Coordinates of C-alpha atoms in Angstrom, one line a residue:
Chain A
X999 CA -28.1 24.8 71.7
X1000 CA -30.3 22.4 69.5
X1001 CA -31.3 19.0 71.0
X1002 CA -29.3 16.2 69.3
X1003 CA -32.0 14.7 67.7
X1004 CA -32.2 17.5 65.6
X1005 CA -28.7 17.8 64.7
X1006 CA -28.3 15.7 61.7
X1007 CA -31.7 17.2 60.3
X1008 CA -30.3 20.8 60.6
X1009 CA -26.9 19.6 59.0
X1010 CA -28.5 18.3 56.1
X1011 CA -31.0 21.4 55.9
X1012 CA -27.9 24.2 56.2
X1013 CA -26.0 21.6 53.4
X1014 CA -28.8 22.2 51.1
X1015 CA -28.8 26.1 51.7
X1016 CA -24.9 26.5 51.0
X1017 CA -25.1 24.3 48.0
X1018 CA -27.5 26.2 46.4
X1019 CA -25.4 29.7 47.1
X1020 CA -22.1 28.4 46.3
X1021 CA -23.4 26.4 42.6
X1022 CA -25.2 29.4 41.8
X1023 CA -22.2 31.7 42.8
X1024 CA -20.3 30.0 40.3
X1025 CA -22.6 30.3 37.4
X1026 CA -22.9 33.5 38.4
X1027 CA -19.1 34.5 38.4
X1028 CA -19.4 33.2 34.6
X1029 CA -20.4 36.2 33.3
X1030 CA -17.2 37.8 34.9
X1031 CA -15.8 39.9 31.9
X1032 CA -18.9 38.5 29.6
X1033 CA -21.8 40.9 31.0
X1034 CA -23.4 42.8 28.7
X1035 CA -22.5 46.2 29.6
X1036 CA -19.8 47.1 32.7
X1037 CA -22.4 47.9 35.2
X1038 CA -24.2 45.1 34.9
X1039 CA -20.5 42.7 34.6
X1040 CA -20.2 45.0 38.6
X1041 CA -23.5 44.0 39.7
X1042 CA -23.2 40.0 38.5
X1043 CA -19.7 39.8 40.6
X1044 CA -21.2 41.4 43.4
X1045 CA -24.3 38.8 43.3
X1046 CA -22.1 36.2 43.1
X1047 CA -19.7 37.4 45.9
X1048 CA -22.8 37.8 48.4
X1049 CA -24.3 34.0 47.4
X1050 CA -20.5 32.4 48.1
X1051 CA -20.8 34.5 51.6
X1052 CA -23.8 33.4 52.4
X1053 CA -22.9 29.7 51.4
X1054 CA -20.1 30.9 54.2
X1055 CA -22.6 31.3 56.5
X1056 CA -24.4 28.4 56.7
X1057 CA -21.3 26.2 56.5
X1058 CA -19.9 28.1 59.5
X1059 CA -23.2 27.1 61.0
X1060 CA -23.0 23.8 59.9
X1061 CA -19.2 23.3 61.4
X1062 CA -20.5 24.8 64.6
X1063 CA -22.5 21.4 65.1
X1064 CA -20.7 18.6 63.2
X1065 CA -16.9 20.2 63.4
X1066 CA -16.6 19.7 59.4
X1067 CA -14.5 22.4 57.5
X1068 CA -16.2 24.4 55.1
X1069 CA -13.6 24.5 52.7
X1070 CA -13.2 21.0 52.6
X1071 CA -16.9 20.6 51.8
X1072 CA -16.9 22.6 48.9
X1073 CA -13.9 21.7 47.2
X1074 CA -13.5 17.9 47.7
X1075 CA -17.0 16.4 47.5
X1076 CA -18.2 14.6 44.8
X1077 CA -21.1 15.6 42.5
X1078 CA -23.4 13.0 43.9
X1079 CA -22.6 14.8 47.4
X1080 CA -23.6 17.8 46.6
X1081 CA -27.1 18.9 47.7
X1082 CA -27.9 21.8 45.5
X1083 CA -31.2 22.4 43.6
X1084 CA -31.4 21.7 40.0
X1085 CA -32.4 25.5 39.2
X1086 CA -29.2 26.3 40.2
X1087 CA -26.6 24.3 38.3
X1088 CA -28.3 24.3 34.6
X1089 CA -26.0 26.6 32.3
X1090 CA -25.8 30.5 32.7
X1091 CA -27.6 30.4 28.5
X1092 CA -28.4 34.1 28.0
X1093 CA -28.6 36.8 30.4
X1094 CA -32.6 36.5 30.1
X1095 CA -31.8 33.0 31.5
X1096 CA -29.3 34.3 33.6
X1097 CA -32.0 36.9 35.0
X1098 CA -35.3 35.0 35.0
X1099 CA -33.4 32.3 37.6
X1100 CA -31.6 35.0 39.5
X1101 CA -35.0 36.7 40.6
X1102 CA -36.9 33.5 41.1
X1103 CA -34.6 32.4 43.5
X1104 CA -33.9 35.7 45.0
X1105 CA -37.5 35.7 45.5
X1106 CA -37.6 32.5 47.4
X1107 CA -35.3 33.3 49.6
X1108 CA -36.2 36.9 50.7
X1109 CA -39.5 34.8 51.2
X1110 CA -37.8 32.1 53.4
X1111 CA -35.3 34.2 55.2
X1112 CA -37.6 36.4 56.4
X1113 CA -39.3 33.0 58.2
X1114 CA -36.1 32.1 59.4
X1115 CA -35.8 35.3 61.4
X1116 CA -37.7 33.9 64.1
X1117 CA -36.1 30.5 64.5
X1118 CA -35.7 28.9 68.0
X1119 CA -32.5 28.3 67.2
X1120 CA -30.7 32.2 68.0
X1121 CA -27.6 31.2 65.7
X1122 CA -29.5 30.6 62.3
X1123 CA -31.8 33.7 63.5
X1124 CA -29.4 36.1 63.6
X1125 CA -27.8 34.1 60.2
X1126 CA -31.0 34.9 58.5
X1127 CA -31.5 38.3 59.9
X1128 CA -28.1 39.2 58.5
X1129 CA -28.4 38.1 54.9
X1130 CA -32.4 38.9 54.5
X1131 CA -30.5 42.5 54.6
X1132 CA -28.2 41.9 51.4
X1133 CA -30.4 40.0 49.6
X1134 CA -33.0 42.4 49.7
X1135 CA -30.5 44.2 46.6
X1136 CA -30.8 41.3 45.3
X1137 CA -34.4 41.2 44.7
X1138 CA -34.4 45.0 43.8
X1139 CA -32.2 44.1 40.8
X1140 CA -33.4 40.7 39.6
X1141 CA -37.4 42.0 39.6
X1142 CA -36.2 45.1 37.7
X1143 CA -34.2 42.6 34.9
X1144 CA -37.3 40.8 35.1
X1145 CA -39.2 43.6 34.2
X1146 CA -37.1 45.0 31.8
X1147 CA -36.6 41.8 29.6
X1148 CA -40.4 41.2 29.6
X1149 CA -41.6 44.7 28.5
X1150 CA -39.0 45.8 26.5
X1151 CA -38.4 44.6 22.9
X1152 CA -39.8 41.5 21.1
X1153 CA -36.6 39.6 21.7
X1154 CA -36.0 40.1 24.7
X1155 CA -39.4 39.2 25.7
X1156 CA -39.3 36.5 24.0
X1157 CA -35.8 35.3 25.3
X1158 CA -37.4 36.3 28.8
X1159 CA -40.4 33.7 28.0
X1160 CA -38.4 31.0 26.8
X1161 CA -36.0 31.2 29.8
X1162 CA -38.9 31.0 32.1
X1163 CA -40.7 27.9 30.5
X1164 CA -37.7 26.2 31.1
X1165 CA -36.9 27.4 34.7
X1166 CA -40.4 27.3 36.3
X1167 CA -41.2 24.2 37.6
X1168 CA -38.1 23.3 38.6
X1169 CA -38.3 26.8 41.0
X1170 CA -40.9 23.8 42.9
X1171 CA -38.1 21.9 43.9
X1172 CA -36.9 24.4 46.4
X1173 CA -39.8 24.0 48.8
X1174 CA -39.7 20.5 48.7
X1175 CA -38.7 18.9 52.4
X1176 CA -35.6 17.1 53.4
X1177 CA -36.5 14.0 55.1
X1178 CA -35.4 15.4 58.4
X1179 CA -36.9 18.4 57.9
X1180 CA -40.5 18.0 59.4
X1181 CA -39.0 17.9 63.2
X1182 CA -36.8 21.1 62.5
X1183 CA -40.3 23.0 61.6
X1184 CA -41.8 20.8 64.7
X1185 CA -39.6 22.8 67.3
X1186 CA -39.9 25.9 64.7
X1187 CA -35.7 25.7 64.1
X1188 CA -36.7 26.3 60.2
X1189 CA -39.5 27.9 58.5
X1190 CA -41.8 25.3 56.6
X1191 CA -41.4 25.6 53.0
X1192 CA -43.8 23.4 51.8
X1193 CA -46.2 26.2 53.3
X1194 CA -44.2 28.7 51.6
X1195 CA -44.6 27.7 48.0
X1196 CA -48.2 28.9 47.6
X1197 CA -47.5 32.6 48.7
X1198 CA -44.5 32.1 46.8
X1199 CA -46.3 31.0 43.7
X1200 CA -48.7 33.8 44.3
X1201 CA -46.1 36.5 44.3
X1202 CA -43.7 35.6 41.6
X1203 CA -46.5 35.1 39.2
X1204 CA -48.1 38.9 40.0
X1205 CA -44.9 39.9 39.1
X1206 CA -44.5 38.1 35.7
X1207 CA -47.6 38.7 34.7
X1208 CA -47.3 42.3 35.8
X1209 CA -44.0 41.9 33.1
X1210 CA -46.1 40.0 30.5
X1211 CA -44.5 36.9 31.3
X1212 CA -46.4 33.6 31.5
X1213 CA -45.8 31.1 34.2
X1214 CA -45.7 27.8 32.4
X1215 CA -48.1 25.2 34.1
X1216 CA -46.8 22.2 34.9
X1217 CA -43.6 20.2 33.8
X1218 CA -41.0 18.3 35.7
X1219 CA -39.8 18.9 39.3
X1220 CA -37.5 16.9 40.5
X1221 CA -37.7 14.1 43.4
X1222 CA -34.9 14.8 45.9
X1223 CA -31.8 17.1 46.1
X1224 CA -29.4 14.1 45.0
X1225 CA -31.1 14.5 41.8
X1226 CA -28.5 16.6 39.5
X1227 CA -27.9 17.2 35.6
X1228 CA -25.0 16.4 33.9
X1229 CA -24.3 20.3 34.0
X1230 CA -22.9 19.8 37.8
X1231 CA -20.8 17.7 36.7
X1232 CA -18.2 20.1 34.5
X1233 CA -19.5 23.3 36.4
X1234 CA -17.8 21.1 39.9
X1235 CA -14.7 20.1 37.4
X1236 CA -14.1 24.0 36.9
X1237 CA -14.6 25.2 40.5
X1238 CA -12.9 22.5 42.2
X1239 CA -9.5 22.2 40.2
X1240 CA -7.0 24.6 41.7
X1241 CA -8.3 22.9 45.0
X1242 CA -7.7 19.4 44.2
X1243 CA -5.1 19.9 41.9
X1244 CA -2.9 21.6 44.7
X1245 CA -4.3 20.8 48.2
X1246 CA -1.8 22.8 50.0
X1247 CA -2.7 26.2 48.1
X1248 CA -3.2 28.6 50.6
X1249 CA -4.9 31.8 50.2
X1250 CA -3.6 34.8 48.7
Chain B
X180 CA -5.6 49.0 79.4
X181 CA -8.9 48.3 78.1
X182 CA -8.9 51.8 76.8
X183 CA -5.6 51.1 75.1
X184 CA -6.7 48.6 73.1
X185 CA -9.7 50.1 71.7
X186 CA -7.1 53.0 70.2
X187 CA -5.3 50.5 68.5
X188 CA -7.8 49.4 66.9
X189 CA -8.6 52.6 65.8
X190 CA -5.9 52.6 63.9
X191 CA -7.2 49.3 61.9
X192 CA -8.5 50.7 58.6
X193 CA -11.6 49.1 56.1
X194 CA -9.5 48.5 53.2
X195 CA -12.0 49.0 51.2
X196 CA -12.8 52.8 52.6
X197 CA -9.7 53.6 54.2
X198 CA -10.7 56.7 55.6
X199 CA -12.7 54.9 58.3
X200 CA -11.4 52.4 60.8
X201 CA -13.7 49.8 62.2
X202 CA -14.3 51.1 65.5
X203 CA -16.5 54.0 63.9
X204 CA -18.0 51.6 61.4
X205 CA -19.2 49.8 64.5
X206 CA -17.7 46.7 63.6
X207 CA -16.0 45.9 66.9
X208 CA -18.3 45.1 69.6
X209 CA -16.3 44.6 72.7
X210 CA -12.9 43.8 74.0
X211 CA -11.5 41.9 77.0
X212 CA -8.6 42.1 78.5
X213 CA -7.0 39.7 80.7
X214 CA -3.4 40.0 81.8
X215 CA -2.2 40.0 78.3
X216 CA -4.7 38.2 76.6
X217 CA -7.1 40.1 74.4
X218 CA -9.9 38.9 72.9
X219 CA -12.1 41.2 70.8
X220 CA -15.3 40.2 69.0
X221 CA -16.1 41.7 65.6
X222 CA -18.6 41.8 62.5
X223 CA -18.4 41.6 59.4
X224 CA -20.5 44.6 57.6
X225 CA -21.3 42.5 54.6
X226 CA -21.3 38.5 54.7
X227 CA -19.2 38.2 51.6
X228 CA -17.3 41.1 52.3
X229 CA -13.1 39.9 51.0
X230 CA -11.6 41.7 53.2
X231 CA -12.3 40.0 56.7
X232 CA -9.2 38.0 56.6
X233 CA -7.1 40.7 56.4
X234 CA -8.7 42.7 59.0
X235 CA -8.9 40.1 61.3
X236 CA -4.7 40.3 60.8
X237 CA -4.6 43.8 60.9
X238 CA -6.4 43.5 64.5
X239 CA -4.2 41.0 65.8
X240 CA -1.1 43.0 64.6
X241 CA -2.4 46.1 66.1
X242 CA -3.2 44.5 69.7
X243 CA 0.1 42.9 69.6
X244 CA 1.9 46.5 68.9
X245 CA -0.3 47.5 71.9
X246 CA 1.3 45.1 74.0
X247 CA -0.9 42.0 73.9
X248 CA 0.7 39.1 73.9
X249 CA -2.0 36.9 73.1
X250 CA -5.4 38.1 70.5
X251 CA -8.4 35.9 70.0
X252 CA -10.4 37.1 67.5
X253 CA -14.0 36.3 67.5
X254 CA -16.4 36.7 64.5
X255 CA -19.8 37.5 65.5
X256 CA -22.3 36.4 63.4
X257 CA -25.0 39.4 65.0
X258 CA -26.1 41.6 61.8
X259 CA -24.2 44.4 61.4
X260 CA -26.6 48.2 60.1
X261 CA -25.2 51.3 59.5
X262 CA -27.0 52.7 62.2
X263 CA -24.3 51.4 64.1
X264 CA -21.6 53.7 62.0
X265 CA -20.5 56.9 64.2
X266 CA -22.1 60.5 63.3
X267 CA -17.6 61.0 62.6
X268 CA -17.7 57.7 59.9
X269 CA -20.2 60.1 58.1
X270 CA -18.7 62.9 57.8
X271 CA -15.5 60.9 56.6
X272 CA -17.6 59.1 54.2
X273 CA -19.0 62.2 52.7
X274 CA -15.8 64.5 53.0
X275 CA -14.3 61.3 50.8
X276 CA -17.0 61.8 47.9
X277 CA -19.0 59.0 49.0
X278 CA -22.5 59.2 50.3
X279 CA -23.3 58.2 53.8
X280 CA -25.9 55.7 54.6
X281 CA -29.1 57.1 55.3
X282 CA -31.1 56.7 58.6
X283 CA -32.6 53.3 58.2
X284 CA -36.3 54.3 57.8
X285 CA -35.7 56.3 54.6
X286 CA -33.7 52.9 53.3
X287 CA -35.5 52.9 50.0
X288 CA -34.9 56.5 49.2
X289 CA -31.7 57.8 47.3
X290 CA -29.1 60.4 49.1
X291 CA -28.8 63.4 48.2
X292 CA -24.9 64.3 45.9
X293 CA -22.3 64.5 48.0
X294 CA -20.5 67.3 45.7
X295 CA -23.4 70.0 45.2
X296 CA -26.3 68.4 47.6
X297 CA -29.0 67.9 44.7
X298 CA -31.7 65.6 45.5
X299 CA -31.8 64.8 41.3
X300 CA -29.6 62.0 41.3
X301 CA -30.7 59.0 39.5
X302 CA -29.3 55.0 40.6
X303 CA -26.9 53.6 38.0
X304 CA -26.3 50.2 39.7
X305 CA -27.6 48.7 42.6
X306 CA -24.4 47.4 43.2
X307 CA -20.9 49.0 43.0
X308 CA -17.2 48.3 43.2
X309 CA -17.9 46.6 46.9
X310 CA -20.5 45.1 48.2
X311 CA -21.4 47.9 50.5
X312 CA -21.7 50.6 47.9
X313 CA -23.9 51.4 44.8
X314 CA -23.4 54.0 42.0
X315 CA -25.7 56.8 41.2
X316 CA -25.1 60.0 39.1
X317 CA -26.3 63.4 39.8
X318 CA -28.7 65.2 37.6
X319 CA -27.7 68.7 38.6
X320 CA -24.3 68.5 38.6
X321 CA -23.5 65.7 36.5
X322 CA -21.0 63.8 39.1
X323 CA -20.9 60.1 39.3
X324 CA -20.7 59.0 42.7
X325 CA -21.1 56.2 45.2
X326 CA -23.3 56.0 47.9
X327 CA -23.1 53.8 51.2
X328 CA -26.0 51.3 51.1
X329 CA -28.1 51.8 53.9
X330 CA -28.5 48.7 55.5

């Protein structure tokens, strides 16, 4: 059980978790059909198929302590509602882009999921526990694309460098705190990010560098998570339409 | 009647490798039974895995042919491994062309082929046409096959 004073905090934390799996599912599942070559159009839908069940997850989590329905939350909220990272809703661009996001944040969560592990609170352990174990493919992949972009031809390099100037310092915004979240790390319910970043920093840049990629100092991050692009906007359009334009649409 | 309840669910497939039923994949961790009320509690093997709605109604419709009147299905969120697969779910696996998960200590290691048993077998795709599956092809032999993920 969590004490209720904790409640709202660990709503808003496990919002901010599924938003960030389902918006990137859905740039993910853009490359549906697109992907360069067929394994890699495979791999893509299975990445996105794992983010939307891990945004199922935390949602199921969430309804546990607040009775909302997951479904409704993800297909009838507004933009402004949603509480996703601005890394995740920027366009797919090229599958350098595509890439060079998918490992940073793969990265940061293998990083914070492993934390979560040994939360007080047994339900988001065992949540963690479970999808430390998929994401760990995750990882495998991304750091290999990463790899393989940087060191392989001139173009792709440079597509690889150019994806990450953009990307990097908005990767800071993940490890930046809800207001709530300072008494969830108090009774150790959630891992502190904010003590995350530097290892986190630490690790992604061996790797790029290891790639001959260079991690851009500096450059904007943003304030909160109801801080969004105009991007969320017609991504949300797209992914809630069937939804709001039929209600009543039940599953197939 | 316990008993008889645990062999209908044996008859409840994975659609997505139907030569296994979820009691050997160590999916269902226990059933109840009172009067005619069952309630069994399952997991999922992989979080996004598409096919939980539809075994969760192929559990219900199985316990019902059994006799129950009433089924509660219960979705644990506990993390499933495939250490929890039967030694019988392996054989199945391989005798179907797929390779069985390895023991999880060797996780990061690649199975031998399941057609000629050649260690040379180099990974395609970490990910294959499900979640719980990648692709690799055989060196020796030439065979492109998928291989359980050890998890």
């Amino acid at each position: 059980m969590i004490e209720a004073y904790l409640k709202d905090a660990l709503v808003a934390r496990l919002t901010a978790w599924a938003d960030d799996e389902v918006v990137l599912a859905q740039r993910l599942s853009e490359w549906v059909g697109h992907a360069p070559i067929l394994e890699e159009d495979i791999a893509i839908a299975n990445l996105a198929q794992d983010e939307l069940g891990h945004a199922k997850v935390w949602l199921e989590l969430r309804q546990e302590l607040d009775g909302s329905d997951p479904d409704r939350l993800v297909y009838f909220r507004d933009p402004l509602e949603f509480q996703n990272a601005v890394l995740v809703e920027l366009p797919k661009g090229d599958w350098a882009f595509t890439m060079v996001r998918q490992y940073l944040f793969d990265a940061y969560e293998n990083l914070w999921l492993k934390e979560a592990t040994r939360s007080t609170y047994a339900p988001l352990a065992e949540a963690a526990s479970r999808i430390l174990k998929e994401e760990r493919f995750h990882l495998k992949h991304s750091s290999l694309w990463v790899e393989r972009l940087g060191q392989g031809t001139e173009e792709s390099h440079r597509r690889a460098q150019e994806a990450l100037e953009t990307l990097f310092p908005y990767v800071r915004q993940l490890f930046q705190p809800l207001p709530g979240d300072e008494a969830l790390v108090e009774a150790r319910v959630v891992p502190d990010l904010k003590a995350l970043e530097a290892p986190y920093l630490e690790e992604v840049t061996a790797h790029l560098v290891r790639s001959g990629l260079r991690p851009p100092e500096g450059g904007y991050v943003p304030k909160s998570r109801q801080e969004h692009t105009e991007y969320l906007w017609s991504l949300l359009a797209e992914m809630q339409s069937v939804a709001r334009w039929d209600p009543e649409a039940k599953a197939w | 009647m316990v008993e008889r309840y645990w062999e209908a669910l044996k008859g409840v497939k994975d659609p997505e490798i139907p030569v296994l039923n979820i009691v050997e994949m160590g999916m269902v961790l226990g059933v109840e039974a009172e009067g005619e009320k069952v309630r069994v509690r399952f997991r999922p093997t992989f979080s996004g895995c598409p096919a939980i709605r539809l075994i969760r109604e192929e559990i219900e419709k199985a316990l019902r042919e059994a006799g129950a009147k009433e089924v509660e299905v219960v979705e644990a969120r506990a993390p499933w491994s495939t250490e929890d697969m039967a030694e019988e779910a392996r054989r199945k696996l391989l005798g179907y062309g797929v390779a069985p998960p390895l023991p999880l200590p060797l996780a990061g290691k690649d199975p031998p082929c399941p057609r000629c048993g050649s260690q040379e077998v180099v990974l395609k795709n970490t990910f294959g046409a499900t979640l719980c599956k990648m692709l690799y092809q055989c060196a020796a032999c030439g065979e492109v096959f998928e291989a359980f993920k050890t998890v």
